[in-house]
């Protein structure tokens, strides 16, 4: 496979240096040969595709009139041909790449088509130029910059709809990371020697699930230690091997950050990882070997290289390959959430770049692809279609979590998918996986649209915010530092605030409410594990004992815990309290205490809405009675399991959110 993808006539250095310099004219381009001769090429113009499922493929023209030399290298010529995706036996390589890349920039490079005399030129990015000149040897290539007429929006819209078929039907998908740079060849050689077919730990070797789990979550030293325990010997290369850092630098390439590439590597063979090859310059290896090697790096920067983004991207691809191979649902809402850390140039591509992967478990209206469609209209339309399909408002909870995006003035219930998530969403897409039942399973019934920007639903206000407690659980710190902050600042201030509100000393019920709020009633342990604790450590007597000790509340009936037990318990609590970071604690009118969104403030309303398993914070519009803004979801002990929904569905009031 490697020979068919990579030729041996040039090193990557020669290919990169051979990008022809050109002079643009009104009617075409001039390229100067090494012998001084000036070649003229006309501007290439795409011809309209003749059939609905046609694509364009590019291949090397092996019979040019004669050899041209530019900058000491052969000036290759190519031909573009139209083929049908339904053609029996069609074989081609689908290229997955970033339009710009390290060492190549985003400058235009002239792709020479046809023959030396009488040919034409299509300007593409230099990274695409190097990829084509490196890999277009035997099989034709599909390359979006070349295969799609970039000046014809209508054609691009139709080709976007075909993306799922284009990549799923390809013979192989070639992931082009870019030209050889620095020690990238050494990084690829390291991956082949470690996890290649004849490697130390071949990618084809099935590793126990527990090994994969700690490879994803542990630092390198711990991974090495655990592997030695399980397999009886150290099978990894020495920590002094420079290949570790060289491979880590390969994971810093721009390709790992791009949204379109996420879809492109998953579609071939419906998640068949053997149909994806990773190429960098003249080096290549399988995606499986590349991914397995990334696992052994660990989740730290042991080798002085920040490889977190590339490693996370490969882990995400592996997760979705499993879903593809086992024909599991791939709902658009889950795809949008999982792909939130990828980048793309155009905000509409946040949606369009995932449509080839979409496979809903519940029928959903199709999303129309329109290049020129205003982004706010697209995002509102997608949100409404998800709401209607699921009879749920869960998608709306993503909106307050995403701040500072590129799309201004969206309604508060519509997520800006261009923004990075500032906090985590607790609930999953599948109602069977819901942790809470604040709405008692009542579904959202889509109401008539009065105004395009408004969402009309039903529900009931159940509480009001009295005071925001001025303390925050720190984010991006170690559990030990978070533990110290809990003991010094957070817990004492919460206790004082609750005691002042009730005008009585904090009792067992108050301590339990604090604990349940900080741990989301135990849900946090489902995400982060038992932390070396047993179920007995989270029973009411132990919780009361530990919090009394933390807050220095004297008790007559309980013995103080040992310092070791207390430190261990508080450290476990601080790990769970990470879910409280980027949120605010508050005093409430009826239920006393809650965990609210960062943007919540006094006089905001706590409401239970049909189609949401968690209560939400709403802010009334001062100028329009009955109109609200959605501030986000919240945890309020006492209403999470439908305790406040004693009213009949017909008693719910209409709530309008804008």
XYZ file of C-alpha atoms in Angstrom:
658
model
C 0.000 0.000 0.000
C 2.797 2.356 0.865
C 4.407 1.904 -2.547
C 1.145 2.656 -4.316
C 0.604 5.802 -2.287
C 4.163 7.105 -2.184
C 6.532 7.214 -5.113
C 10.304 7.156 -4.736
C 11.395 9.538 -7.498
C 11.831 12.580 -5.210
C 12.445 13.241 -1.563
C 9.919 15.554 0.054
C 12.576 18.238 0.185
C 12.891 18.168 -3.593
C 9.107 18.187 -4.030
C 8.695 21.121 -1.663
C 11.474 23.124 -3.271
C 10.105 22.318 -6.736
C 6.902 24.332 -6.390
C 7.100 26.413 -9.556
C 7.228 30.163 -9.336
C 4.755 31.673 -11.708
C 3.770 35.018 -13.135
C 0.057 35.699 -13.476
C -1.265 37.261 -16.656
C -4.768 38.284 -17.537
C -5.173 35.269 -19.814
C -3.030 32.726 -17.949
C 0.326 32.072 -16.277
C 4.016 31.959 -17.177
C 6.340 29.362 -15.629
C 10.075 29.555 -16.404
C 12.007 26.337 -17.025
C 15.570 25.845 -15.825
C 16.850 26.351 -19.368
C 15.272 29.805 -19.410
C 12.353 28.878 -21.644
C 9.092 30.537 -20.630
C 6.065 28.220 -20.673
C 2.579 29.663 -21.050
C -0.447 27.981 -19.456
C -4.050 29.083 -19.757
C -6.301 29.362 -16.719
C -8.026 26.072 -16.027
C -11.830 26.221 -16.039
C -13.875 23.387 -14.541
C -16.438 21.939 -16.917
C -19.881 21.302 -15.374
C -20.402 17.750 -14.122
C -22.691 15.835 -16.454
C -24.353 13.503 -13.895
C -25.778 13.991 -10.385
C -23.371 11.510 -8.732
C -20.272 12.422 -10.701
C -16.955 13.384 -9.145
C -13.666 14.611 -10.574
C -10.461 12.629 -10.068
C -6.923 13.802 -10.771
C -4.132 11.566 -12.009
C -0.612 11.971 -13.348
C -0.241 12.481 -17.079
C 2.418 9.866 -17.779
C 2.919 10.890 -21.401
C 3.669 14.607 -21.546
C 5.277 15.950 -24.701
C 8.647 16.038 -23.013
C 10.235 16.435 -19.616
C 10.250 19.878 -18.089
C 12.728 20.815 -15.378
C 11.914 23.552 -12.892
C 14.186 24.233 -9.916
C 16.046 20.999 -10.665
C 12.965 18.762 -10.457
C 10.473 17.355 -12.915
C 7.432 19.532 -13.521
C 4.621 17.001 -13.342
C 1.492 17.374 -15.438
C -1.904 16.037 -14.467
C -5.273 15.352 -15.999
C -8.714 15.729 -14.417
C -11.425 13.293 -15.422
C -15.086 12.893 -14.528
C -16.162 9.548 -13.036
C -19.376 8.260 -11.481
C -19.513 7.121 -7.864
C -21.789 4.300 -9.039
C -19.239 3.031 -11.553
C -18.407 -0.658 -10.845
C -14.808 -1.238 -9.765
C -13.986 2.453 -9.377
C -10.753 2.843 -7.381
C -9.311 6.104 -6.118
C -7.517 7.594 -3.133
C -9.444 10.220 -1.151
C -7.122 12.830 0.314
C -7.641 14.169 3.842
C -5.511 17.215 4.554
C -5.433 20.740 5.941
C -5.478 23.431 3.282
C -2.448 25.061 4.908
C 0.259 23.323 6.900
C 3.594 23.951 8.546
C 6.349 24.621 6.054
C 3.924 25.080 3.162
C 1.942 28.151 4.148
C -1.266 29.025 2.389
C 0.270 30.551 -0.738
C -0.997 29.636 -4.172
C 0.862 26.975 -6.126
C 0.289 26.292 -9.845
C -0.921 22.782 -10.626
C -0.053 22.106 -14.251
C -2.710 20.211 -16.197
C -2.625 18.594 -19.614
C 0.730 18.847 -21.359
C 3.728 21.147 -21.381
C 2.606 23.071 -24.439
C -1.061 23.948 -24.603
C -1.768 22.982 -20.984
C -3.504 24.926 -18.231
C -2.933 25.848 -14.592
C -5.201 25.588 -11.551
C -4.035 27.507 -8.487
C -4.245 25.495 -5.253
C -2.604 25.820 -1.839
C 1.006 24.701 -1.654
C 0.124 21.966 0.862
C -2.347 20.452 -1.596
C 0.222 20.854 -4.394
C 2.838 18.898 -2.440
C 0.320 16.186 -1.534
C -0.738 15.697 -5.149
C 2.826 15.665 -6.463
C 3.846 13.183 -3.789
C 0.943 10.743 -3.996
C -0.622 10.904 -7.465
C 1.405 8.037 -8.873
C -0.774 5.042 -9.808
C -4.326 5.513 -8.537
C -6.216 8.759 -9.190
C -6.841 11.153 -6.297
C -9.932 12.935 -5.063
C -8.854 16.319 -3.666
C -11.573 18.807 -2.742
C -9.656 21.900 -3.944
C -9.236 20.328 -7.369
C -12.218 17.995 -7.655
C -14.783 20.658 -6.687
C -15.238 23.840 -8.630
C -14.509 26.334 -5.858
C -16.194 29.122 -7.827
C -19.521 27.295 -8.169
C -21.477 27.314 -4.899
C -24.266 25.182 -6.325
C -21.821 22.452 -7.298
C -20.092 22.636 -3.903
C -23.461 22.182 -2.169
C -24.152 19.038 -4.202
C -20.648 17.689 -3.576
C -20.970 18.267 0.187
C -24.067 16.054 0.099
C -21.956 13.359 -1.589
C -19.083 13.550 0.920
C -20.337 10.509 2.796
C -20.204 8.412 -0.377
C -16.962 9.935 -1.690
C -14.986 8.870 1.378
C -16.855 5.651 2.165
C -16.355 4.315 -1.400
C -12.657 5.197 -1.756
C -10.045 2.456 -2.062
C -8.065 4.118 0.706
C -8.070 7.455 2.513
C -4.651 9.103 2.660
C -4.160 11.419 5.616
C -1.593 13.968 4.455
C 0.047 15.650 7.467
C 2.227 17.840 5.274
C 5.842 17.918 4.114
C 8.745 16.401 5.963
C 9.920 18.779 8.666
C 12.677 18.327 11.213
C 12.581 14.812 12.619
C 9.159 13.821 11.232
C 10.686 10.853 9.342
C 12.157 9.614 12.619
C 8.743 9.976 14.266
C 7.100 7.807 11.610
C 9.895 5.240 11.789
C 9.408 5.116 15.571
C 5.664 4.450 15.120
C 6.347 1.626 12.641
C 8.974 0.019 14.894
C 6.744 0.239 17.963
C 3.283 -0.540 16.576
C 3.775 -1.502 12.938
C 3.159 -4.981 11.551
C 6.482 -6.286 12.921
C 6.719 -3.797 15.805
C 7.410 -4.318 19.487
C 3.685 -4.081 20.253
C 1.977 -4.515 16.857
C -1.248 -2.622 16.309
C -2.864 -5.935 15.325
C -2.220 -7.291 18.839
C -5.335 -7.129 20.973
C -4.580 -5.358 24.221
C -6.771 -5.928 27.299
C -9.417 -3.248 27.823
C -7.823 -2.187 31.101
C -4.549 -1.516 29.246
C -6.286 0.758 26.722
C -8.086 2.535 29.576
C -4.955 3.412 31.532
C -3.087 4.309 28.336
C -5.713 7.007 27.771
C -5.735 8.356 31.314
C -2.259 7.835 32.810
C 1.080 9.637 32.346
C 3.805 7.782 30.462
C 5.683 6.557 33.540
C 2.505 5.001 34.965
C 1.667 3.358 31.621
C 5.123 1.789 31.497
C 4.755 0.572 35.083
C 1.296 -0.959 34.524
C 2.355 -2.665 31.285
C 5.295 -4.196 33.119
C 2.944 -5.556 35.801
C 0.459 -7.025 33.319
C 2.877 -8.382 30.725
C 5.818 -9.244 32.946
C 8.369 -7.120 31.088
C 8.967 -3.655 29.713
C 8.101 -3.818 26.002
C 8.326 -0.073 25.331
C 11.414 1.688 23.925
C 13.662 3.433 26.429
C 12.489 6.791 27.749
C 15.739 8.214 26.329
C 14.778 7.173 22.787
C 14.457 10.424 20.753
C 11.693 8.763 18.752
C 9.161 9.555 21.501
C 9.618 13.311 21.072
C 9.862 13.023 17.276
C 6.547 11.187 17.142
C 4.982 13.665 19.580
C 5.897 16.515 17.246
C 4.063 14.727 14.411
C 0.912 15.053 16.528
C 1.258 18.834 16.491
C 0.390 19.098 12.800
C -2.546 21.275 11.824
C -4.467 18.283 10.402
C -5.426 17.150 13.920
C -7.313 20.382 14.606
C -9.511 20.461 11.486
C -13.189 19.499 11.601
C -13.519 18.149 8.048
C -10.714 15.638 8.664
C -12.689 14.107 11.547
C -15.382 12.961 9.117
C -12.948 12.012 6.366
C -11.068 9.412 8.420
C -14.232 7.778 9.765
C -16.148 7.266 6.528
C -13.843 4.879 4.587
C -15.237 1.362 4.836
C -17.745 2.550 7.491
C -15.043 2.951 10.109
C -12.596 0.358 8.730
C -9.309 1.660 10.136
C -7.295 -0.484 7.717
C -8.464 1.763 4.871
C -6.704 4.850 6.279
C -2.978 5.544 5.846
C -1.081 8.461 7.399
C 1.499 10.167 5.170
C 4.065 12.862 5.924
C 6.471 13.694 3.126
C 7.753 10.338 1.896
C 6.999 8.549 5.201
C 3.809 6.628 5.872
C 2.255 4.170 8.279
C -1.199 2.845 9.072
C -3.606 4.937 11.107
C -3.927 2.006 13.519
C -0.176 1.970 14.218
C -0.169 5.762 14.480
C -3.046 5.743 16.979
C -1.638 2.897 19.090
C 1.709 4.697 19.358
C -0.049 7.850 20.564
C -1.621 5.865 23.428
C 1.788 4.929 24.843
C 2.924 8.576 24.946
C 0.703 9.133 27.985
C -1.446 12.102 28.911
C 1.499 14.206 30.087
C 4.374 15.931 28.301
C 7.041 13.501 29.494
C 9.177 14.063 26.404
C 8.989 17.853 26.313
C 6.381 17.953 23.544
C 2.779 19.105 23.893
C 0.948 16.415 21.922
C -2.420 16.704 23.717
C -4.460 17.965 20.745
C -3.254 15.316 18.312
C -3.619 12.536 20.848
C -7.159 13.634 21.757
C -8.120 13.776 18.060
C -6.906 10.208 17.472
C -8.757 9.008 20.560
C -11.957 10.669 19.322
C -11.541 9.035 15.904
C -11.101 5.617 17.569
C -14.251 6.130 19.636
C -16.356 6.956 16.593
C -14.789 4.201 14.486
C -16.165 1.756 17.047
C -19.634 3.276 16.655
C -19.340 3.087 12.870
C -18.182 -0.538 12.826
C -20.941 -1.663 15.196
C -23.621 0.331 13.368
C -24.453 2.380 16.472
C -26.465 5.608 16.148
C -24.551 8.762 15.314
C -27.000 11.560 16.160
C -26.045 15.023 14.968
C -26.357 16.470 18.480
C -23.768 14.035 19.818
C -21.472 14.661 16.845
C -21.694 18.420 17.372
C -20.846 18.031 21.044
C -17.922 15.641 20.486
C -16.460 17.742 17.653
C -16.549 20.980 19.644
C -12.759 21.335 19.867
C -12.105 21.084 16.130
C -11.627 24.161 13.942
C -13.058 25.086 10.562
C -12.834 28.190 8.398
C -16.562 28.797 7.878
C -19.186 28.697 10.641
C -21.707 26.831 8.447
C -19.172 24.027 8.094
C -19.732 23.264 11.779
C -22.884 21.544 10.540
C -22.023 20.557 6.973
C -18.734 18.840 7.898
C -20.621 16.272 10.015
C -23.567 15.422 7.777
C -21.734 12.516 6.142
C -21.455 10.829 9.548
C -24.988 11.536 10.760
C -27.078 8.420 11.463
C -29.999 9.236 13.756
C -31.691 6.722 16.038
C -34.881 8.787 15.655
C -36.113 10.089 12.269
C -35.067 13.692 11.740
C -35.766 16.198 8.981
C -32.939 16.564 6.467
C -30.698 19.597 6.724
C -30.433 21.587 3.533
C -26.907 22.490 2.413
C -26.656 26.100 1.305
C -23.261 27.831 1.082
C -24.701 31.351 1.269
C -27.275 30.708 3.982
C -26.927 33.088 6.962
C -25.366 31.174 9.833
C -27.904 32.280 12.434
C -30.718 30.932 10.256
C -28.885 27.624 9.783
C -28.199 27.206 13.504
C -31.817 28.016 14.413
C -33.109 25.586 11.790
C -30.809 22.769 12.961
C -31.754 23.362 16.605
C -35.492 23.272 15.817
C -35.110 20.066 13.803
C -33.260 18.362 16.665
C -35.936 19.547 19.123
C -38.750 18.279 16.908
C -37.096 14.917 16.278
C -36.457 14.212 19.959
C -39.366 16.077 21.587
C -36.648 17.328 23.900
C -34.997 20.658 24.668
C -31.654 19.071 25.553
C -29.947 20.696 22.571
C -30.876 24.110 24.010
C -28.706 23.475 27.075
C -25.650 23.684 24.823
C -26.399 27.340 24.092
C -25.458 28.924 27.454
C -22.358 26.687 27.614
C -20.855 28.240 24.499
C -19.790 31.850 24.882
C -17.749 34.133 22.653
C -18.439 32.491 19.309
C -18.463 33.973 15.821
C -22.242 34.235 15.361
C -23.699 37.369 17.006
C -27.222 37.850 18.332
C -28.375 34.252 18.414
C -31.444 33.526 20.556
C -30.511 32.222 24.006
C -31.853 28.738 23.166
C -29.724 28.281 20.016
C -26.140 27.037 20.484
C -23.326 28.896 18.758
C -21.395 25.869 17.540
C -18.383 28.042 16.682
C -17.714 28.707 20.373
C -15.743 26.432 22.664
C -17.738 24.878 25.496
C -17.011 26.639 28.792
C -18.436 23.857 30.952
C -19.712 20.287 30.714
C -23.235 19.132 29.967
C -24.258 16.516 32.513
C -26.977 14.751 30.566
C -26.462 12.530 27.519
C -28.355 12.545 24.209
C -30.106 9.225 24.870
C -33.007 9.604 27.366
C -32.221 6.099 28.632
C -28.928 7.497 29.962
C -30.445 10.500 31.743
C -29.272 10.920 35.328
C -32.225 13.040 36.465
C -35.986 13.262 35.873
C -36.971 16.769 36.914
C -39.695 16.816 34.230
C -40.910 13.283 35.056
C -40.338 12.320 31.432
C -42.791 14.846 29.996
C -41.938 15.635 26.397
C -41.729 18.950 24.637
C -44.564 19.453 22.176
C -43.522 21.800 19.402
C -45.708 24.891 19.467
C -46.563 27.184 16.588
C -43.737 29.578 15.762
C -44.860 33.110 16.457
C -41.509 34.656 15.689
C -38.555 32.827 14.197
C -36.293 33.702 17.111
C -38.673 32.511 19.849
C -39.062 29.052 21.321
C -42.455 28.397 22.905
C -42.602 25.536 25.389
C -44.481 24.580 28.539
C -43.344 24.302 32.128
C -43.514 25.949 35.521
C -41.334 28.263 37.621
C -40.514 26.432 40.871
C -37.980 28.637 42.676
C -36.157 31.964 42.678
C -32.522 32.981 43.216
C -32.096 35.051 46.374
C -28.332 35.456 46.562
C -25.219 34.322 44.680
C -22.603 32.985 47.110
C -19.315 34.686 46.342
C -17.079 31.643 46.023
C -15.992 29.407 43.164
C -14.498 25.927 42.922
C -11.171 26.414 41.106
C -10.652 24.894 37.674
C -7.377 23.781 36.046
C -5.645 23.022 39.334
C -4.634 19.769 40.996
C -7.055 17.932 43.276
C -4.752 18.780 46.181
C -4.962 22.538 45.538
C -8.716 22.277 44.995
C -9.008 20.443 48.323
C -7.179 23.267 50.111
C -9.463 25.858 48.529
C -12.561 23.887 49.529
C -11.415 23.737 53.137
C -10.215 27.330 53.333
C -12.800 29.253 51.301
C -15.643 27.383 49.628
C -17.096 25.156 52.348
C -16.894 27.768 55.158
C -18.587 30.455 53.054
C -21.387 28.092 51.947
C -21.940 27.009 55.557
C -22.080 30.599 56.822
C -24.488 31.605 54.043
C -26.868 28.690 54.705
C -26.790 29.284 58.453
C -27.523 32.998 57.969
C -30.430 32.193 55.663
C -32.082 29.751 58.094
C -30.974 31.717 61.186
C -30.007 28.400 62.773
C -26.759 26.457 63.030
C -26.054 24.129 60.118
C -27.651 20.720 60.791
C -27.403 17.260 59.228
C -29.909 18.127 56.494
C -27.895 21.190 55.533
C -24.630 19.237 55.425
C -26.237 16.577 53.245
C -27.590 19.245 50.872
C -24.099 20.722 50.489
C -22.638 17.276 49.777
C -25.337 16.267 47.286
C -24.985 19.576 45.458
C -21.186 19.390 45.197
C -21.333 15.806 43.900
C -24.544 16.181 41.856
C -26.079 13.507 44.075
C -23.329 11.023 43.254
C -23.459 11.463 39.479
C -19.870 12.737 39.431
C -18.592 9.347 40.618
C -20.147 7.708 37.560
C -17.876 9.852 35.403
C -14.607 9.825 37.335
C -14.688 6.443 39.102
C -14.631 5.356 42.727
C -11.360 7.220 43.454
C -10.242 4.359 45.681
C -13.258 4.798 47.959
C -16.021 2.368 48.851
C -19.773 3.000 48.926
C -19.560 3.129 52.721
C -17.417 6.253 52.440
C -20.365 8.131 50.944
C -23.055 7.148 53.435
C -24.809 9.854 55.458
C -22.965 9.175 58.758
C -19.555 9.394 57.073
C -20.520 12.491 55.082
C -21.744 14.207 58.236
C -18.624 13.170 60.141
C -16.246 14.469 57.467
C -18.043 17.767 56.808
C -18.375 18.501 60.524
C -14.641 17.965 60.841
C -13.954 20.145 57.782
C -16.155 22.972 59.119
C -15.040 22.486 62.733
C -18.606 21.886 63.870
C -18.536 20.243 67.306
C -20.504 16.984 67.658
C -21.200 14.938 70.745
C -22.176 11.683 69.080
C -19.415 11.324 66.494
C -15.750 10.612 66.840
C -13.379 12.727 64.756
C -11.915 10.844 61.775
C -8.220 10.081 61.548
C -6.213 12.638 59.610
C -5.354 10.085 56.920
C -9.009 9.122 56.420
C -10.072 12.762 56.361
C -7.399 13.761 53.836
C -8.286 10.830 51.597
C -12.013 11.641 51.752
C -11.522 15.359 51.096
C -9.227 14.618 48.167
C -11.939 12.412 46.639
C -14.539 15.134 47.241
C -12.315 17.735 45.581
C -12.002 15.538 42.472
C -15.787 15.300 42.227
C -16.178 19.028 42.876
C -14.408 19.730 39.588
C -17.887 19.547 38.037
C -18.801 22.622 40.108
C -16.089 24.764 38.540
C -17.345 27.366 36.043
C -20.654 27.295 37.992
C -21.949 29.274 40.980
C -23.480 28.297 44.308
C -26.592 30.242 45.299
C -29.227 30.608 48.010
C -32.758 29.927 46.792
C -36.181 30.998 48.049
C -37.757 27.534 48.508
C -35.067 24.885 48.196
C -32.409 26.906 50.035
C -29.342 25.967 47.972
C -28.340 25.156 44.401
C -25.571 24.986 41.808
C -26.300 27.433 38.975
C -24.711 28.590 35.710
C -21.864 31.083 35.887
C -24.072 33.852 34.466
C -26.909 33.418 37.009
C -27.776 36.312 39.309
C -30.308 37.402 41.940
C -34.012 37.321 40.951
C -33.463 34.748 38.202
C -36.132 32.034 38.000
C -35.611 28.287 38.462
C -38.014 26.445 36.173
C -38.867 22.905 35.126
C -39.666 22.654 31.421
C -41.310 19.864 29.485
C -38.604 18.005 27.562
C -35.734 18.731 29.975
C -34.592 16.286 32.625
C -32.777 19.050 34.538
C -34.187 22.344 35.829
C -33.032 25.545 34.165
C -32.340 29.134 35.108
C -34.436 31.714 33.232
C -34.095 35.474 33.261
C -37.176 37.570 32.650
C -37.186 40.314 30.042
C -37.636 43.636 31.853
C -39.524 45.125 28.894
C -41.665 42.145 27.827
C -43.594 40.203 30.442
C -43.608 36.460 29.879
C -40.466 36.504 27.740
C -37.285 34.864 29.088
C -33.661 34.210 28.293
C -32.214 30.763 28.933
C -29.196 31.027 31.256
C -28.425 27.309 31.549
C -29.189 24.145 33.501
C -28.762 23.789 37.251
C -28.733 21.322 40.136
C -31.185 21.947 42.957
C -31.563 19.192 45.529
C -35.257 18.549 46.055
C -36.481 18.994 42.475
C -34.125 16.780 40.415
C -36.403 13.739 40.342
C -39.741 15.383 39.715
C -40.535 16.348 43.317
C -41.772 19.745 42.131
C -43.895 18.322 39.296
C -46.950 17.416 41.320
C -49.055 19.526 38.967
C -50.850 18.025 36.020
C -49.432 18.561 32.561
C -52.417 20.751 31.758
C -51.461 23.057 34.623
C -48.141 23.927 32.998
C -47.923 27.457 31.760
C -46.658 28.606 28.403
C -43.090 29.866 28.543
C -41.567 31.845 25.698
C -37.765 31.888 25.386
C -35.902 34.234 23.090
